[in-house]
Amino acid sequence: MNALIVAGLLLVLLGVAYQSGWSRSRGLVTADGVKIHSRPQYHGSFVAIWAMVPTLVILGLWAWFGGGITRDYTVSLIPTDIMMSLDQVGLNAAIARIGALASGYGVTGESPAWEQAAGDALRSFQMLTFVGVLVLALVAGGAALVYARSRINARLRARNAVERVVNLALLACSAVAILTTVGIVASLVSEAFRFFTFIHPFDFFFGTVWNPNNAGSAGNWGSYGLLPLLSGTLMITAIAMLVAVPVGLMAAIYLSQYAPAQLRAVAKPMIEILAGIPTIVFGFFALVTVGPFLRDLGNLVGLSINATSALTAGIVMGIMIIPFVSSLSDDILNQVPRTLRDGAYGLGATQSETIRNVLLPAALPGIVGAFLLAVSRAIGETMIVVLAAGNAPVLRGNPFEPVATITVSIVNQLTGDTDFTGPQSLVGFALGLTLFVITLGLNIVALYIVRRFREQYE
Amino acid sequence: MTDTLSTTRQASIERTQRIRAGLRRRHMGETIFRGLGLAAIVLALGFVALLFVDVVRKGIPAFTQSNLHLAVNFDPELLQVDPAPTRTAFASQAEYNAASLKWQRDVAMLNWNKVVEASLRTAAPADIEIDSRQILSIAETDARHDIREMFVADPSLLGRTVEVEVLASANAANWIKGNINRSLGDAQQQLSAPARALIDTFVEDGTISNGFAWSIFTNVDSRAAPASAGLLGAFVGTLWMMLIVIILAVPIGVAAAVYLEEFAPRSRLTDLIEVNINNLAAVPSIVFGLLGAAVFINYMHLPISAPLVGGLVLTLMTLPTIIIATRGALQGVSPALRQAALGMGASRTQMVFHHVLPVTFPSILTATIIGVAQALGETAPLLLIGMKAFVASVPLTPLDQATALPVQIYLWQGNENRNFFEPRTAAAIMVLLAVMILLNGVAIYLRSRLEKRA
């Protein structure tokens, strides 16, 4: 409700400011036919920006510090004799109750007189501060508006000023990317370090047993060895690559070198549909169709294959990555210069000989880069593995058995409750950091290789 | 002389033969290679087809539901409750409200299962021997709520008999649709033998009929009454998140792309931003979930399980996609347009906003829709910010507890009543895929339309 009022008033201020700048600028034009530097829209925007900045700064400051001030005030409302009897939890509960009384929602049971009084006082305080801050913000905005309007004259370089602000806003938007990376690294590293205060990094990175004690307390946290998860991850990734690379690469070769135009026009988008299917759908497909099929197939040939196993997850993940491999390879094959191919044809090579002996070796670095990107994607894939890999964090080499991966364990350990107090949930961040570092490393190497490859033929 | 001639000829014949043999081998190799390529295409397309056919085949049955047509008698014997208060009997609105609430509580305390049981027995053959738990297992557990609500809405029903349509239970639906093996022994069946026989009788005499499962679209998730579990809550949760993604990711993404492509001086800062964006595009989605859990929930104390947090996480995930696609579109604008605008005296900003951006609008729109469609199917990061909690209500604001379509799929596939929920999960997948195909279709349609006009 309050947010709506604030947003509405801001819009009104914005409109009024723009309009006043615009009309003043029009007035300049009609006055004596002078040439003005900027068009009226820029004068309008100029005044609007001037009016919005102080308003938003004041509202922002209140949004940042207001909560703390309100809390301090609430604490001061609690009588001292009661204050003495409260511990931290009790204090928080009392603050919450007073807040509920003030808002009138979520009040349960009877409350003592001092709480009622505190609630009433808090309500009037909240009302007062809300109106006060709003009025202050609007007055500041209005003052800025009047000042900016008074500055408007024919020579004012309003366009340049507005464009500078636009430029800054655009820069701020692209800085979001940096902020995201900083946020990821900071949260992963800080929480992972907290994890390492419970479990020694050596035990984490080189431990061979994964057995977190989810109900554990100090002394028996359980074991948090990364190796079983890493081996499961690598096994599934290897199987996925065995499926995706041959199929994806051959599909790309056929589509770019052999396929008639009509087939290419149909098959390429069809394969790209695979890339758009959510991974949870692949997971379901693996769990209810591929897994049982592989188990029955195993029974037929006398192999014991679990329905949920590294093989199931790996194959389906491979299917998921096919379009990724094929579209990347397609790009790369198309970048090999025609002259190389024509030279091979001129020497009498058949089409497949040209592809195998000229095209592929020339494109090899690029294809290796694509391969690494695909590996990084497979390592970070979550839902297929959560559903179809069986979640058995044991160090073993049999692909027919259930395994667990880094991503599965992150999902298992961070189940949505976020009191990050013990290693049970904090380990999620240590695993996330490991995952982030591995995929980042693979990406950097892959992008470097691909760029080198492109430069070679430019 | 003739000797050498014949050896030369001999050698030439041999060489020709060798070449012919070699050519045959090489052409064979060519055919094999070509066949392998074709096989790869067929395999890849086969997987697409298999996946779609499999999901549709599994999901179609879930779009029919078994309805029980019952003649419900609001028997005064069973429903011993005071008559509903009327407004005229009270002095003030507040007193009436209090009395009305008390009456509703009294109504809720009645044993409505008895009413359901009585109507089931009326429909059943007179000579049937079946205990009340068994006969009640045919109707879904929320049947009694439906009937109670009818009574609360219209207290004059007391003593009358009304035709009511309620859902058959999930186990009954399994039995009717053949989702469970009918030849299994009693121990493995979820329903007792008399209940199964009665269901068959009901199906024959038309008491149970199958209809389109509107409940999937109009109901929220339910644990107590699985047959009425629907997608509405998850769908609205997804809508909220998509709204947040569109409001935040599109302006920020396009602005960032415009800056990097049109304004950014070549500096270390812009290089850093570029490297960052490329890497962010390849960061596993689950890492964004960790970011959301640590920053939005643990540090900023935003509500857990809320679409707001989910939307923010998905926004950060979608940004690189939109930035990269928009940059591609901007690069494709012909330099002639820019030079013409600059030549007419437009400033750089005017050139970009008045001339370049409008031309790239179709491509940016398409990229945006595709990015949003991608975010729509994302599951893993949402699990980490608590969106896998069971939520049986429609989120009215982005701060309410909610779940999302893909997460609902994850939750349903883990339900213990496999026989019932496997088709329902496939149905949910069909809905999700339909939404995604719709979005992509809109993107393609808009692009072709707008490009034609431009």
PDB file of N, CA and C in Angstrom, chain A residues 1-17 52 55-56 59 130 134 138:
ATOM      1  N   MET A   1       0.843  -1.195   0.000  1.00  0.00           N
ATOM      2  CA  MET A   1       0.000   0.000   0.000  1.00  0.00           C
ATOM      3  C   MET A   1       0.877   1.243   0.000  1.00  0.00           C
ATOM      4  N   ASN A   2       1.769   1.332   1.023  1.00  0.00           N
ATOM      5  CA  ASN A   2       2.668   2.483   1.085  1.00  0.00           C
ATOM      6  C   ASN A   2       3.516   2.570  -0.169  1.00  0.00           C
ATOM      7  N   ALA A   3       3.977   1.392  -0.638  1.00  0.00           N
ATOM      8  CA  ALA A   3       4.823   1.370  -1.828  1.00  0.00           C
ATOM      9  C   ALA A   3       4.055   1.945  -3.019  1.00  0.00           C
ATOM     10  N   LEU A   4       2.758   1.619  -3.094  1.00  0.00           N
ATOM     11  CA  LEU A   4       1.952   2.128  -4.211  1.00  0.00           C
ATOM     12  C   LEU A   4       1.818   3.646  -4.127  1.00  0.00           C
ATOM     13  N   ILE A   5       1.591   4.158  -2.901  1.00  0.00           N
ATOM     14  CA  ILE A   5       1.461   5.610  -2.733  1.00  0.00           C
ATOM     15  C   ILE A   5       2.748   6.292  -3.187  1.00  0.00           C
ATOM     16  N   VAL A   6       3.881   5.749  -2.710  1.00  0.00           N
ATOM     17  CA  VAL A   6       5.173   6.349  -3.049  1.00  0.00           C
ATOM     18  C   VAL A   6       5.381   6.333  -4.558  1.00  0.00           C
ATOM     19  N   ALA A   7       5.106   5.169  -5.173  1.00  0.00           N
ATOM     20  CA  ALA A   7       5.314   5.059  -6.618  1.00  0.00           C
ATOM     21  C   ALA A   7       4.423   6.052  -7.356  1.00  0.00           C
ATOM     22  N   GLY A   8       3.167   6.171  -6.908  1.00  0.00           N
ATOM     23  CA  GLY A   8       2.248   7.097  -7.555  1.00  0.00           C
ATOM     24  C   GLY A   8       2.739   8.532  -7.451  1.00  0.00           C
ATOM     25  N   LEU A   9       3.170   8.934  -6.225  1.00  0.00           N
ATOM     26  CA  LEU A   9       3.648  10.307  -6.045  1.00  0.00           C
ATOM     27  C   LEU A   9       4.893  10.568  -6.885  1.00  0.00           C
ATOM     28  N   LEU A  10       5.780   9.551  -6.970  1.00  0.00           N
ATOM     29  CA  LEU A  10       6.987   9.730  -7.776  1.00  0.00           C
ATOM     30  C   LEU A  10       6.623   9.969  -9.238  1.00  0.00           C
ATOM     31  N   LEU A  11       5.642   9.186  -9.712  1.00  0.00           N
ATOM     32  CA  LEU A  11       5.230   9.354 -11.111  1.00  0.00           C
ATOM     33  C   LEU A  11       4.661  10.752 -11.335  1.00  0.00           C
ATOM     34  N   VAL A  12       3.863  11.213 -10.363  1.00  0.00           N
ATOM     35  CA  VAL A  12       3.287  12.553 -10.496  1.00  0.00           C
ATOM     36  C   VAL A  12       4.402  13.590 -10.549  1.00  0.00           C
ATOM     37  N   LEU A  13       5.377  13.466  -9.631  1.00  0.00           N
ATOM     38  CA  LEU A  13       6.489  14.411  -9.605  1.00  0.00           C
ATOM     39  C   LEU A  13       7.227  14.402 -10.940  1.00  0.00           C
ATOM     40  N   LEU A  14       7.444  13.185 -11.435  1.00  0.00           N
ATOM     41  CA  LEU A  14       8.149  13.030 -12.711  1.00  0.00           C
ATOM     42  C   LEU A  14       7.406  13.767 -13.819  1.00  0.00           C
ATOM     43  N   GLY A  15       6.102  13.542 -13.874  1.00  0.00           N
ATOM     44  CA  GLY A  15       5.302  14.156 -14.925  1.00  0.00           C
ATOM     45  C   GLY A  15       5.305  15.675 -14.811  1.00  0.00           C
ATOM     46  N   VAL A  16       5.090  16.162 -13.581  1.00  0.00           N
ATOM     47  CA  VAL A  16       5.042  17.615 -13.370  1.00  0.00           C
ATOM     48  C   VAL A  16       6.375  18.241 -13.764  1.00  0.00           C
ATOM     49  N   ALA A  17       7.485  17.621 -13.331  1.00  0.00           N
ATOM     50  CA  ALA A  17       8.803  18.182 -13.613  1.00  0.00           C
ATOM     51  C   ALA A  17       9.045  18.238 -15.115  1.00  0.00           C
ATOM     52  N   MET A  52      14.074  14.220  -9.658  1.00  0.00           N
ATOM     53  CA  MET A  52      14.022  12.844  -9.167  1.00  0.00           C
ATOM     54  C   MET A  52      15.207  12.500  -8.277  1.00  0.00           C
ATOM     55  N   THR A  55      14.894  13.304  -4.491  1.00  0.00           N
ATOM     56  CA  THR A  55      13.768  12.533  -3.960  1.00  0.00           C
ATOM     57  C   THR A  55      14.167  11.079  -3.758  1.00  0.00           C
ATOM     58  N   LEU A  56      14.765  10.510  -4.797  1.00  0.00           N
ATOM     59  CA  LEU A  56      15.129   9.089  -4.718  1.00  0.00           C
ATOM     60  C   LEU A  56      16.218   8.877  -3.684  1.00  0.00           C
ATOM     61  N   LEU A  59      14.501   8.866  -0.252  1.00  0.00           N
ATOM     62  CA  LEU A  59      13.713   7.639  -0.064  1.00  0.00           C
ATOM     63  C   LEU A  59      14.633   6.429   0.089  1.00  0.00           C
ATOM     64  N   PHE A 130       6.696   8.030   8.094  1.00  0.00           N
ATOM     65  CA  PHE A 130       6.369   7.806   6.681  1.00  0.00           C
ATOM     66  C   PHE A 130       6.000   9.119   6.015  1.00  0.00           C
ATOM     67  N   LEU A 134       8.300  11.266   3.373  1.00  0.00           N
ATOM     68  CA  LEU A 134       7.719  11.496   2.059  1.00  0.00           C
ATOM     69  C   LEU A 134       7.673  12.984   1.759  1.00  0.00           C
ATOM     70  N   LEU A 138       9.617  14.965  -1.158  1.00  0.00           N
ATOM     71  CA  LEU A 138       8.911  15.721  -2.185  1.00  0.00           C
ATOM     72  C   LEU A 138       9.327  17.184  -2.178  1.00  0.00           C
TER      73      LEU A 138
END
